[in-house]
mmCIF file of C-alpha atoms in Angstrom:
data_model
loop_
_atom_site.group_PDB
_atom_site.id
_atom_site.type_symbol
_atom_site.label_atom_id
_atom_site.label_comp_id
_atom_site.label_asym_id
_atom_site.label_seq_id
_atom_site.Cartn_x
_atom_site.Cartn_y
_atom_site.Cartn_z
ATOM 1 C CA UNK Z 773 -184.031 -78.338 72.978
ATOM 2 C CA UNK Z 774 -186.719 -79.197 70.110
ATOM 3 C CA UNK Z 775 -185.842 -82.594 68.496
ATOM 4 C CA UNK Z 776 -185.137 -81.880 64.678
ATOM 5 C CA UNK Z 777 -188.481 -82.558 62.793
ATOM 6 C CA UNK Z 778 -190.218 -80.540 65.301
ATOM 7 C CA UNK Z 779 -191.683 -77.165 63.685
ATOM 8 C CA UNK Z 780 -191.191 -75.189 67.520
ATOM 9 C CA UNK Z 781 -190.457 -71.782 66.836
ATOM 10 C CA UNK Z 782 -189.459 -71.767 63.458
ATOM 11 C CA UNK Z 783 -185.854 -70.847 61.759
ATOM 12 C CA UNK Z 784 -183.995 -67.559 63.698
ATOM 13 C CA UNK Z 785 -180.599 -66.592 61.182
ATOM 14 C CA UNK Z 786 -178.407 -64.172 62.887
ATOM 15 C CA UNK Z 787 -174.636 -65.017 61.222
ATOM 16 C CA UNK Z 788 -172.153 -63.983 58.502
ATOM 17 C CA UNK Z 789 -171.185 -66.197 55.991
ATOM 18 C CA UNK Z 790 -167.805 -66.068 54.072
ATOM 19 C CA UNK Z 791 -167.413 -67.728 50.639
ATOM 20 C CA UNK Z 792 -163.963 -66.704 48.882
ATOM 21 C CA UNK Z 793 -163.522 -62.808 49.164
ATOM 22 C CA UNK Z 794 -167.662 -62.652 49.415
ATOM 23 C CA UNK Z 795 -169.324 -61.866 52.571
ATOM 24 C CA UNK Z 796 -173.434 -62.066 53.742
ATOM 25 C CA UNK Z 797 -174.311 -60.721 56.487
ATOM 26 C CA UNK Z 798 -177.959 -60.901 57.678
ATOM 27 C CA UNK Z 799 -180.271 -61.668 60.736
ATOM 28 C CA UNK Z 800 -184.104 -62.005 60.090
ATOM 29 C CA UNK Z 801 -186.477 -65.255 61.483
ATOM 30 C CA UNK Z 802 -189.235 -66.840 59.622
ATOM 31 C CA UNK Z 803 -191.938 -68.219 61.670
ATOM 32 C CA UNK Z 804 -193.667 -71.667 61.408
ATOM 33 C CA UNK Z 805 -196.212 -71.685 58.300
ATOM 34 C CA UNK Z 806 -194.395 -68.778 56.740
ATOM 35 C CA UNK Z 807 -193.113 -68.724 53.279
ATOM 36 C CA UNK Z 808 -190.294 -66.060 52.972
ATOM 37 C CA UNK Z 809 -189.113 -64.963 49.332
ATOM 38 C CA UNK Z 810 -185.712 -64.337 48.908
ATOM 39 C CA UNK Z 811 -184.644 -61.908 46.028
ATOM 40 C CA UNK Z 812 -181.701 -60.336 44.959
ATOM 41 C CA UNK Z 813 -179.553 -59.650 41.584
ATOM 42 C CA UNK Z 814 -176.957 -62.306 41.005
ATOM 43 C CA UNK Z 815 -174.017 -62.426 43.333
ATOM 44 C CA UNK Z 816 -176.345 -61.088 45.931
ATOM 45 C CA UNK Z 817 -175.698 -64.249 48.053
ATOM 46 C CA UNK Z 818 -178.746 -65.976 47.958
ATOM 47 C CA UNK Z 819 -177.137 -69.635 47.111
ATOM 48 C CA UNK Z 820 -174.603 -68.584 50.262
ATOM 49 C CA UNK Z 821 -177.453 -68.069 52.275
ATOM 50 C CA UNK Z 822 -179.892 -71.312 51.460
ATOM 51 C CA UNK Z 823 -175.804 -73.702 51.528
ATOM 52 C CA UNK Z 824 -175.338 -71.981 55.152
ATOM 53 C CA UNK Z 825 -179.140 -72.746 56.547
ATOM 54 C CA UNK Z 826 -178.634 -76.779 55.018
ATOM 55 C CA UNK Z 827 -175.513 -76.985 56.858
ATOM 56 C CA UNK Z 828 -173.285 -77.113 53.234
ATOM 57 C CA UNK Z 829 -171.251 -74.095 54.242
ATOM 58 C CA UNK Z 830 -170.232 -73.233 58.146
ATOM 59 C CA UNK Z 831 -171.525 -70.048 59.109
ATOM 60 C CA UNK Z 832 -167.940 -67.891 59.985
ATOM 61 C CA UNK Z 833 -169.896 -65.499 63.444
ATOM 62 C CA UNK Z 834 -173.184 -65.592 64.521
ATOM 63 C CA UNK Z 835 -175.713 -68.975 64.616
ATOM 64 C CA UNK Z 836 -178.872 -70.271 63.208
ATOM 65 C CA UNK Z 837 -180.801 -71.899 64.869
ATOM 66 C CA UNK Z 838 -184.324 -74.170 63.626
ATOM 67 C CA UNK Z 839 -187.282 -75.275 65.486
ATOM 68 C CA UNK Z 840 -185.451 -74.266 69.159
ATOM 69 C CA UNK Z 841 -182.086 -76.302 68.443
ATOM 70 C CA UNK Z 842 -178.903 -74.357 67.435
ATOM 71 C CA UNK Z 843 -177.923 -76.408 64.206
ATOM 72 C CA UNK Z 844 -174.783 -73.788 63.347
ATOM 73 C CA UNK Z 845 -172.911 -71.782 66.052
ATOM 74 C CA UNK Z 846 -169.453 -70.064 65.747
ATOM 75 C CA UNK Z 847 -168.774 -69.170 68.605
ATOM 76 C CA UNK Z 848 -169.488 -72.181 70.563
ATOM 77 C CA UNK Z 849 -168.205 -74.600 67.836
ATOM 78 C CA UNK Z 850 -171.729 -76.083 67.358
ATOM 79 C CA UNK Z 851 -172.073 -77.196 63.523
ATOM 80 C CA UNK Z 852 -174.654 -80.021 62.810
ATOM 81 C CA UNK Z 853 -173.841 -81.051 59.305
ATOM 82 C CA UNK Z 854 -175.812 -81.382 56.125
ATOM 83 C CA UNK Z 855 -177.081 -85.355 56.382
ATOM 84 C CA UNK Z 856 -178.711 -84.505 60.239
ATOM 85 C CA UNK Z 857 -179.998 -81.372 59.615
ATOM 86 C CA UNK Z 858 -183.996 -80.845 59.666
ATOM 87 C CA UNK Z 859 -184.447 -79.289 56.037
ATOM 88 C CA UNK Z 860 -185.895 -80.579 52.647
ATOM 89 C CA UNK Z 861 -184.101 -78.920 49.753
ATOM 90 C CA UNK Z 862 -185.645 -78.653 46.536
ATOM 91 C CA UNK Z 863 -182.880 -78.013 44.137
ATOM 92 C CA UNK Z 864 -183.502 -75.768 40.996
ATOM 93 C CA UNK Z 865 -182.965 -78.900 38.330
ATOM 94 C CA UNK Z 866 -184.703 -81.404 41.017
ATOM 95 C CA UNK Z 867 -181.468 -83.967 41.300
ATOM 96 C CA UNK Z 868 -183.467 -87.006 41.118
ATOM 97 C CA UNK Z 869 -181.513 -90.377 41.119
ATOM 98 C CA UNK Z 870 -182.088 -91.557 37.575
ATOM 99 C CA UNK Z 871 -181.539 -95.532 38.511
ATOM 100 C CA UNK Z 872 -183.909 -95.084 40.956
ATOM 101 C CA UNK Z 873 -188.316 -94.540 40.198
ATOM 102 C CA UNK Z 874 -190.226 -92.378 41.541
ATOM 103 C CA UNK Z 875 -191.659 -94.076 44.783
ATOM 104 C CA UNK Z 876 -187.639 -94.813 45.808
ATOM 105 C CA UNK Z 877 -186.791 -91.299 44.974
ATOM 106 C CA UNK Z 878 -188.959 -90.045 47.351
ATOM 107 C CA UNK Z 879 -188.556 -92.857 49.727
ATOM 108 C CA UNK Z 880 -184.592 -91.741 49.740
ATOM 109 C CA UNK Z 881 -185.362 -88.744 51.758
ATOM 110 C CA UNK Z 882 -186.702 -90.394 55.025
ATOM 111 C CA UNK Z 883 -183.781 -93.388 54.793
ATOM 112 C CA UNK Z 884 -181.129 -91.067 54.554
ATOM 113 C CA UNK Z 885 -182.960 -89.827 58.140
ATOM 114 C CA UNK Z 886 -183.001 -92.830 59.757
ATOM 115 C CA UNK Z 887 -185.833 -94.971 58.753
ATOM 116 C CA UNK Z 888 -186.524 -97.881 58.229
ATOM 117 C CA UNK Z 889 -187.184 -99.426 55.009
ATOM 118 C CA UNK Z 890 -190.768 -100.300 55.383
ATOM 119 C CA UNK Z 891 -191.635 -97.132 57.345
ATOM 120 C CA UNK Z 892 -189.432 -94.917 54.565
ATOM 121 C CA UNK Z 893 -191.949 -96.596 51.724
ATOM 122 C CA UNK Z 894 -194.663 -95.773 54.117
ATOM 123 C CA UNK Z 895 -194.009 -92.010 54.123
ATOM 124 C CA UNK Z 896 -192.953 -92.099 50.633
ATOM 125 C CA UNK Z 897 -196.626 -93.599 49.877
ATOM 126 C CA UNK Z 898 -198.344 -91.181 52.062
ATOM 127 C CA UNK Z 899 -196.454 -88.022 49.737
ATOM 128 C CA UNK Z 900 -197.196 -89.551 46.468
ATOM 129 C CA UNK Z 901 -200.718 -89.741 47.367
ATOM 130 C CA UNK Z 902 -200.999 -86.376 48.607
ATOM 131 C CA UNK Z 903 -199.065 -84.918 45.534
ATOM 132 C CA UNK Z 904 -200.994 -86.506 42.919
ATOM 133 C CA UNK Z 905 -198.237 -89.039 41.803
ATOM 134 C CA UNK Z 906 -199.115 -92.369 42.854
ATOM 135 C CA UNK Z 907 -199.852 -93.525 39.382
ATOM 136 C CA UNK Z 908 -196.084 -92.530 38.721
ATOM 137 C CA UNK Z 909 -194.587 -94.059 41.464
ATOM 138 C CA UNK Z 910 -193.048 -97.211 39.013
ATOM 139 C CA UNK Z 911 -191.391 -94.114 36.658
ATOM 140 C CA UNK Z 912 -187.854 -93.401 36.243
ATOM 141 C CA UNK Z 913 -187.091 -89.698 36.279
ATOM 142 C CA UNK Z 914 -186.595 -89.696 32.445
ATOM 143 C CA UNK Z 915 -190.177 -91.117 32.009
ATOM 144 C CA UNK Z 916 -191.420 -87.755 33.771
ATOM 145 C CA UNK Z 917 -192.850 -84.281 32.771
ATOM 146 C CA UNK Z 918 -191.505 -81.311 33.971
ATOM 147 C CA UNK Z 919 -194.467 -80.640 36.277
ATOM 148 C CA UNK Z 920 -194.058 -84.343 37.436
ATOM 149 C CA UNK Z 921 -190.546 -84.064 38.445
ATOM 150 C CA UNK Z 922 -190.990 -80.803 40.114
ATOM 151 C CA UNK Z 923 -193.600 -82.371 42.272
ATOM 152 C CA UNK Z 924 -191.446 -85.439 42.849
ATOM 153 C CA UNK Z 925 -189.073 -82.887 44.136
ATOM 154 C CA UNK Z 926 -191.236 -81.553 46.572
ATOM 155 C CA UNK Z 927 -192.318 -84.662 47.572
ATOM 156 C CA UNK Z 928 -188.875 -86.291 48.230
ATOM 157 C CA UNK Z 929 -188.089 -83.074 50.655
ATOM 158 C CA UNK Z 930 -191.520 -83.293 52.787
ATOM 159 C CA UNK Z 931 -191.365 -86.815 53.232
ATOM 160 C CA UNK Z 932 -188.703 -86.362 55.562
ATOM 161 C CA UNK Z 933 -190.428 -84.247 57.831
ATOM 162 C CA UNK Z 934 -188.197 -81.656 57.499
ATOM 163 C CA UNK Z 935 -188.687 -78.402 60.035
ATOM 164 C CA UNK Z 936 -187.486 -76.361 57.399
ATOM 165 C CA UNK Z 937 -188.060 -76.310 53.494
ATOM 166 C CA UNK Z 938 -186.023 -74.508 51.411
ATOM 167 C CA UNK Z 939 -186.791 -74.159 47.300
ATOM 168 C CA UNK Z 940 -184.123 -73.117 44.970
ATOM 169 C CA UNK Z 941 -185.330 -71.793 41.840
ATOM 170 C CA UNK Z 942 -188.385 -74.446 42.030
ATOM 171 C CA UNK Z 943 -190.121 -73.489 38.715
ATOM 172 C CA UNK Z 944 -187.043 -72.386 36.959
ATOM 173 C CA UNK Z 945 -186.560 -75.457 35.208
ATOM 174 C CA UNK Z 946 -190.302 -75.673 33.639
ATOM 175 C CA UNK Z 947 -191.301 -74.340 30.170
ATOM 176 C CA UNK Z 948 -193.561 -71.438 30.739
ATOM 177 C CA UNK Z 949 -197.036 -72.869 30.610
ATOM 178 C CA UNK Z 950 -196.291 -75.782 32.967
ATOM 179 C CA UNK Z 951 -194.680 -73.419 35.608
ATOM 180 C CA UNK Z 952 -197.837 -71.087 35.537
ATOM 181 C CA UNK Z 953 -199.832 -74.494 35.855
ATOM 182 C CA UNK Z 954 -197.400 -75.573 38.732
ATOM 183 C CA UNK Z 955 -197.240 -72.354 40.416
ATOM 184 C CA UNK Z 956 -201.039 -72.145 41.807
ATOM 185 C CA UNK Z 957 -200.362 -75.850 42.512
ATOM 186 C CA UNK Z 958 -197.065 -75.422 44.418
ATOM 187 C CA UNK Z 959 -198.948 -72.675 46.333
ATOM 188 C CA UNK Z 960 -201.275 -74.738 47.640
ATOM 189 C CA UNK Z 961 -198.741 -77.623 48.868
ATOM 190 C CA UNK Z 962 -196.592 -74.577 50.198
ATOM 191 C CA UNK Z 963 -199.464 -73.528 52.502
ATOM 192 C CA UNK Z 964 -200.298 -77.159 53.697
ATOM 193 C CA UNK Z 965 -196.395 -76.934 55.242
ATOM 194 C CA UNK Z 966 -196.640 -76.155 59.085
ATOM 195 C CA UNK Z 967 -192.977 -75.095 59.212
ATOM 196 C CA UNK Z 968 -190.980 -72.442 57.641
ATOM 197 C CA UNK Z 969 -190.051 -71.907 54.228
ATOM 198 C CA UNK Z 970 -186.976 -70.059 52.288
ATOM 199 C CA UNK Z 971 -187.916 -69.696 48.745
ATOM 200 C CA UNK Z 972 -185.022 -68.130 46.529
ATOM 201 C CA UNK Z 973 -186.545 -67.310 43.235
ATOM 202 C CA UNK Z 974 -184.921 -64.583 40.158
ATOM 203 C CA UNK Z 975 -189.165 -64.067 39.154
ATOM 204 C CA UNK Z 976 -190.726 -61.051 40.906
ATOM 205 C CA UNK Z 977 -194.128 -62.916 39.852
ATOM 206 C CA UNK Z 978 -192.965 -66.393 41.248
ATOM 207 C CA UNK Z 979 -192.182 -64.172 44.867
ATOM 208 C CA UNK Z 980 -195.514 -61.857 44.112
ATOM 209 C CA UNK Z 981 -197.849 -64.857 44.480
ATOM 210 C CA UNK Z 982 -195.789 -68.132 46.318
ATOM 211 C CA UNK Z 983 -194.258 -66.182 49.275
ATOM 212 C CA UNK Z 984 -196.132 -64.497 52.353
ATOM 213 C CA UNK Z 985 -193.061 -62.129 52.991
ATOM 214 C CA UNK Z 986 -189.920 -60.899 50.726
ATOM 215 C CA UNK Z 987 -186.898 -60.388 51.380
ATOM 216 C CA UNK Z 988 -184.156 -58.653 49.412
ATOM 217 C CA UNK Z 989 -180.538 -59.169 49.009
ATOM 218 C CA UNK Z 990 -178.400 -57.023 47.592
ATOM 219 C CA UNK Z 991 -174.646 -57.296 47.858
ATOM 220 C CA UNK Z 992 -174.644 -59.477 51.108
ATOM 221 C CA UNK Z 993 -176.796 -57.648 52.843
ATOM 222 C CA UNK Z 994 -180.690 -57.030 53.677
ATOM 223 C CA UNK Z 995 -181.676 -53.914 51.513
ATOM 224 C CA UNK Z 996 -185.570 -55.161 52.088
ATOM 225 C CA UNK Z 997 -187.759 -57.043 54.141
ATOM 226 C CA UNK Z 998 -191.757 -56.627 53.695
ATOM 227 C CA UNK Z 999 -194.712 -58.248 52.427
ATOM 228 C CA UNK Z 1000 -195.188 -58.709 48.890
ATOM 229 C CA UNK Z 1001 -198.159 -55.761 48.654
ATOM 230 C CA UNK Z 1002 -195.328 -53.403 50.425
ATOM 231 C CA UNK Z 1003 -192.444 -54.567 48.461
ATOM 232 C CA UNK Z 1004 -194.181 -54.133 45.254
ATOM 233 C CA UNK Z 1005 -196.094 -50.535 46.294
ATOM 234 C CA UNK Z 1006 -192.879 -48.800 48.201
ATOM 235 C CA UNK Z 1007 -189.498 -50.558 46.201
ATOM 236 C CA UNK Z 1008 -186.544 -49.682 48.568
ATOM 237 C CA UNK Z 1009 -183.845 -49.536 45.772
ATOM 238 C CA UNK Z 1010 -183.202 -49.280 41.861
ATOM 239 C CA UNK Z 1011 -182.908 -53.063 41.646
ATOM 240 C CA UNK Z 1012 -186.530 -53.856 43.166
ATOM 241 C CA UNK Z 1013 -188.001 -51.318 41.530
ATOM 242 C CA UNK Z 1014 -186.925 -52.372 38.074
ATOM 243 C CA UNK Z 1015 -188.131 -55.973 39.469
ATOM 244 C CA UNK Z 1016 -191.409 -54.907 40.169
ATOM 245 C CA UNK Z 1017 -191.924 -52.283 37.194
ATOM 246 C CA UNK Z 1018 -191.758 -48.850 38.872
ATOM 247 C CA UNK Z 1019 -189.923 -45.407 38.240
ATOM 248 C CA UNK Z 1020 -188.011 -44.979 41.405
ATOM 249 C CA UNK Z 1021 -186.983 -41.494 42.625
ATOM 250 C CA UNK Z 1022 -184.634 -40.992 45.905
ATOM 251 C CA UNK Z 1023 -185.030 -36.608 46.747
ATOM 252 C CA UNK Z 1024 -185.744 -34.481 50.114
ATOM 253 C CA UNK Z 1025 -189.751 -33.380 50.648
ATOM 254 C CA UNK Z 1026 -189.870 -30.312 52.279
ATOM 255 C CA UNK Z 1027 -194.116 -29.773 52.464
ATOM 256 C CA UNK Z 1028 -195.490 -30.435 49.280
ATOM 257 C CA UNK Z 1029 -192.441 -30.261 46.988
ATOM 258 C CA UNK Z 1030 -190.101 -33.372 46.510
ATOM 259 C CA UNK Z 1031 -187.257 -31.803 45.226
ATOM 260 C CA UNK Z 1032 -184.990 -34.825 43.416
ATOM 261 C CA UNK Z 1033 -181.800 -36.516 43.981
ATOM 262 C CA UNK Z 1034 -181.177 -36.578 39.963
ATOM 263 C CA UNK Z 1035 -182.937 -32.857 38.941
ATOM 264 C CA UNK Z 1036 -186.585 -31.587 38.682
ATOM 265 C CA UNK Z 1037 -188.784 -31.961 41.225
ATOM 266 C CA UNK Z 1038 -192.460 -33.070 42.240
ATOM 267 C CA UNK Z 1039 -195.344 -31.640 44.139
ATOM 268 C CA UNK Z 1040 -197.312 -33.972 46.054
ATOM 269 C CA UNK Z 1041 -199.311 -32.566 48.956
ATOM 270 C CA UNK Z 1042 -200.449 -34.328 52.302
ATOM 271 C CA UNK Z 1043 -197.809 -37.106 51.740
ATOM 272 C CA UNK Z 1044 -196.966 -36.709 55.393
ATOM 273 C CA UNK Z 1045 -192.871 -37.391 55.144
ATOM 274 C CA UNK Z 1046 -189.962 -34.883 55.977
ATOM 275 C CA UNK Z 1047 -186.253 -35.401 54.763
ATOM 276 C CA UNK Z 1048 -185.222 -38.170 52.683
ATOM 277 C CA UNK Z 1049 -187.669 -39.822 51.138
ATOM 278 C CA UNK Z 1050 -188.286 -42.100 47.954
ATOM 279 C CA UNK Z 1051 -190.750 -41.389 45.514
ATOM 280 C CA UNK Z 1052 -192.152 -44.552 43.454
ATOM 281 C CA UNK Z 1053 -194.725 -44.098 40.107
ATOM 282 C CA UNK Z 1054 -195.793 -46.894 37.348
ATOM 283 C CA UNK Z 1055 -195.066 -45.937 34.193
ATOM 284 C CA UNK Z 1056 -198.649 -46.718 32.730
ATOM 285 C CA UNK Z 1057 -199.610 -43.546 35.246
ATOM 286 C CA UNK Z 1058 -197.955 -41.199 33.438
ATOM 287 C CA UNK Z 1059 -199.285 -39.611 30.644
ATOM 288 C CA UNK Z 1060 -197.088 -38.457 27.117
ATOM 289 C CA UNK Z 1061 -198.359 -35.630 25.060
ATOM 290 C CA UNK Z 1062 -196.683 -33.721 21.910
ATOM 291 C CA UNK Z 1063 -197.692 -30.943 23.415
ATOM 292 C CA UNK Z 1064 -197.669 -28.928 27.253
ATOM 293 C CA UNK Z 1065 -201.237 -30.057 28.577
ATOM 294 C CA UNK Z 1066 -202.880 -26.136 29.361
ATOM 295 C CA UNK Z 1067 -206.316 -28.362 30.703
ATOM 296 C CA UNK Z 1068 -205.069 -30.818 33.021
ATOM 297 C CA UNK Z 1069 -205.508 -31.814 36.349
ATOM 298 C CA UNK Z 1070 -202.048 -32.775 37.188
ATOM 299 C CA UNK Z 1071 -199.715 -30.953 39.412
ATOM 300 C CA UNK Z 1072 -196.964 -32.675 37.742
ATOM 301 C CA UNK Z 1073 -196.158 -31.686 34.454
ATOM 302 C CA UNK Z 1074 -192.288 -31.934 32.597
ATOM 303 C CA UNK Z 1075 -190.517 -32.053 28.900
ATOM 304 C CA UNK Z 1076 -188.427 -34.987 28.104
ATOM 305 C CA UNK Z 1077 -186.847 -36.324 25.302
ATOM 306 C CA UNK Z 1078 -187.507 -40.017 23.992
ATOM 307 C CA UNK Z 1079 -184.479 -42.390 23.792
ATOM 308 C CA UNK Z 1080 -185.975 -45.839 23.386
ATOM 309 C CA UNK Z 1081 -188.959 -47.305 22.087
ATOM 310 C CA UNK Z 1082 -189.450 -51.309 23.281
ATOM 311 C CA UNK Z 1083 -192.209 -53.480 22.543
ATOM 312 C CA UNK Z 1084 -194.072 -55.160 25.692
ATOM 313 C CA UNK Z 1085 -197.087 -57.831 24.905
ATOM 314 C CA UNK Z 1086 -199.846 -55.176 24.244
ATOM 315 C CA UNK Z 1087 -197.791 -52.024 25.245
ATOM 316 C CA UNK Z 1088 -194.949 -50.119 24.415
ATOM 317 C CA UNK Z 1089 -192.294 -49.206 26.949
ATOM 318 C CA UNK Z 1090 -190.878 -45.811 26.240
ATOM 319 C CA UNK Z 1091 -187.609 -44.706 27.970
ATOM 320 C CA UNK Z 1092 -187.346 -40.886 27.875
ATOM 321 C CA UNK Z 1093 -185.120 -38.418 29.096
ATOM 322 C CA UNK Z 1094 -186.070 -35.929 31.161
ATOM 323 C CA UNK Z 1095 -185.777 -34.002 34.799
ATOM 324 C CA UNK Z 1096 -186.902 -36.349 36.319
ATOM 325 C CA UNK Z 1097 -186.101 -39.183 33.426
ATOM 326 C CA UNK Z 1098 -188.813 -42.009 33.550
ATOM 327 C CA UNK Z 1099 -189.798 -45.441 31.696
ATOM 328 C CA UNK Z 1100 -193.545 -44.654 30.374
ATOM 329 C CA UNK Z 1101 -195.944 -47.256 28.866
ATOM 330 C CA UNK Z 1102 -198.217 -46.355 26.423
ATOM 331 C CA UNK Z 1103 -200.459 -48.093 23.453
ATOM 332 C CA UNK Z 1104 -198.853 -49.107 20.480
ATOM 333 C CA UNK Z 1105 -201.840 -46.674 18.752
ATOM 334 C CA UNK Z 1106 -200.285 -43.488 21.152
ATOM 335 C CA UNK Z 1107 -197.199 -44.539 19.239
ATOM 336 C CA UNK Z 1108 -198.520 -43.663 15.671
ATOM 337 C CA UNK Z 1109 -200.596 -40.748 16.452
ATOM 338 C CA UNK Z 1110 -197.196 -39.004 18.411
ATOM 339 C CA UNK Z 1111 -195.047 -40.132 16.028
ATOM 340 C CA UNK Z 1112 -192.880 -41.337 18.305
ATOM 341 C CA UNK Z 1113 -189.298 -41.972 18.094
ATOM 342 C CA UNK Z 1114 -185.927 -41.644 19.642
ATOM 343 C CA UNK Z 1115 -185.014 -37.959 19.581
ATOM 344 C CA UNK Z 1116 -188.927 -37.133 19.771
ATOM 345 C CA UNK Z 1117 -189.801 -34.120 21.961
ATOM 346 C CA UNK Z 1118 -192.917 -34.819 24.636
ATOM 347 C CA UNK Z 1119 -194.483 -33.617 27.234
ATOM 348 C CA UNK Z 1120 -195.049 -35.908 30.884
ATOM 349 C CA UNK Z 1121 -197.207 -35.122 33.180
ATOM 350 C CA UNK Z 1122 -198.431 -37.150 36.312
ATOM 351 C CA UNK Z 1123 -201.259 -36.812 39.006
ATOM 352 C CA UNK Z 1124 -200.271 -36.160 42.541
ATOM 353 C CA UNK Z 1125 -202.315 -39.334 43.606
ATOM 354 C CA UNK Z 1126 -200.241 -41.378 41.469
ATOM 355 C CA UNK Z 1127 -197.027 -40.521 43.308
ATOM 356 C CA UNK Z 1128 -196.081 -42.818 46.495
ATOM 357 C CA UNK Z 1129 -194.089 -40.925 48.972
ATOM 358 C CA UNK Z 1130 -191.977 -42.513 51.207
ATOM 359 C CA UNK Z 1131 -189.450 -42.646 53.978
ATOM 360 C CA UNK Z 1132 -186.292 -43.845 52.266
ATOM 361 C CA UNK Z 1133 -185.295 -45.995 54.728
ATOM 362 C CA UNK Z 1134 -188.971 -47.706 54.618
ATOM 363 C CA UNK Z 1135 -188.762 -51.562 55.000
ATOM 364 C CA UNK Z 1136 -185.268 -51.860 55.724
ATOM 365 C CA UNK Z 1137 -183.911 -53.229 58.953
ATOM 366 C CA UNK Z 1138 -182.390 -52.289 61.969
#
């Protein structure tokens, strides 16, 4: 049995949790040095998952076990609480002890572990250093930025030598110039960790660039597990692929044609897939016209109707109904010279190369 501390073969979650009438039930392992996202819409049971791997809620079948030691088991009545369990938690609004200053935040961690005073400041010294805050360490928490507090955090959790690291929400809390600052910063530190990480996070960007794998909840359940590149390119369901900013299409390919769940249908040769199948487009690939394009090169070509006009940074989201419907982004300019408006009739059309084709049970498990 690996002593906790000990990295060894990194967290393995096989269990179902029960909180009230709600119920998660999930198996997946992260290895050592891996960060693993963790999406979902609220209620998905992300916050039952991360209170289940610290040891705040019992685990009702199943066990996890981290670094080769079996910290939760139902079966066998094995349940190593909260205070002796390897993990560093950073919560979403940090929790720092407000009597306390930054160098005995941080210095908490590794006493509530065991240590003794002199080796606890030790660590905590060692973490301040490496994080950049050892001309804060005399600071009370109210004295801090948001960007310092976050990193005081992080610091209070790794000083610890936790075998597991789990982040709730970790930029959340910042304004949204100092968590775009933080987040290339965070990255880094994330990296440097040699054991595995649970990130739960609501921002598809936050997931896009801090974890190496995501993983999607929906409902208590694993609807997607993949790396971000996959997760963003092939969304397995409505909810990621509103996350991730794509038109989302379930239908059955028989050759070419992709006939759709919801009416029309696409063409899309040499996709390679037979039977169900998802079919996943960005909406700055398609293209609106007043008019049915007679020159075009696309294969794809369909009237719809435009219901909603909404204003993005430097583009304008169109929602338009249609067979299939689809969300559209065009320039604010395309707008004008369309005289667009809800009620307008258009014409979409979309190139077969801009159409990802897909099993429909692609990055799920089992």
């Amino acid at each position: 049995m690996t002593e906790p501390g000990a990295e060894g073969d990194g967290m393995e979650f096989d269990a179902t949790v029960r909180r009230g009438t709600f119920s998660l039930a999930v198996a997946f392992a992260v290895p050592p040095g891996q960060v693993l996202g963790v999406l979902g819409p609220n209620g998905a049971g992300k916050t039952t998952l991360l209170r289940a791997t610290a040891g705040l809620t019992p685990v009702a079948e199943g066990r996890i076990t981290l670094g080769g030691q079996v910290v939760d088991d139902a079966t066998a009545g094995t349940f190593l609480e909260a205070a002796r369990r390897p993990t560093g938690y950073v919560f979403q609004d940090y929790r720092l002890f407000p009597h306390l200053n930054v160098a005995e935040n941080v210095a908490f961690s590794p006493r509530a572990r065991g240590l003794g005073k002199a080796a606890a400041r030790s660590a905590a010294r060692s973490w301040l250093d490496r994080l950049g805050l050892a001309d804060l360490a005399g600071r009370k928490p109210a004295e801090l930025s948001g960007g310092q507090a976050q990193r005081v955090a992080l610091a209070r959790a790794l000083a610890a030598d936790p075998a597991l690291l789990l982040l709730d929400e970790p930029l959340a809390a910042l304004d949204a110039q100092t968590r775009l600052d933080v987040q290339s910063e965070l990255r880094q530190h994330l990296a440097d960790f040699a054991g595995p990480c649970l990130l739960v996070t609501h921002d598809p960007l936050e997931a896009l660039v801090l974890a190496d794998r995501l993983l999607v909840l929906e409902d208590g359940q694993i609807v997607q597990d993949g790396t971000p590149g996959q997760v963003a390119r092939q969304p397995a369901t409505q909810y990621v692929a509103k996350l991730v900013g794509l038109n989302l299409y379930a239908g059955r390919a028989d050759g070419p044609v992709v006939a759709l769940s919801a009416g029309g249908s696409f063409i899309v040769p040499g996709h390679g897939e037979h039977g169900d199948v998802l079919v996943a487009v960005r909406p700055s690939a398609v293209t609106v016209g007043g008019e049915r394009p007679l020159a075009t090169s696309a294969r794809n070509v369909w009237p719809a109707v435009v219901t909603g006009l909404t204003m993005l940074a430097d583009r304008v989201r169109l929602d338009l109904d249609g067979r299939p419907s689809a969300l559209v982004d065009v320039t604010p300019a395309a707008v004008t010279e369309l005289s667009l408006r809800p009620g307008s009739q258009v014409w979409l059309s979309v190139k077969a190369t801009d159409l990802e084709v897909y099993a429909r049970d692609h990055g799920q498990p089992g």
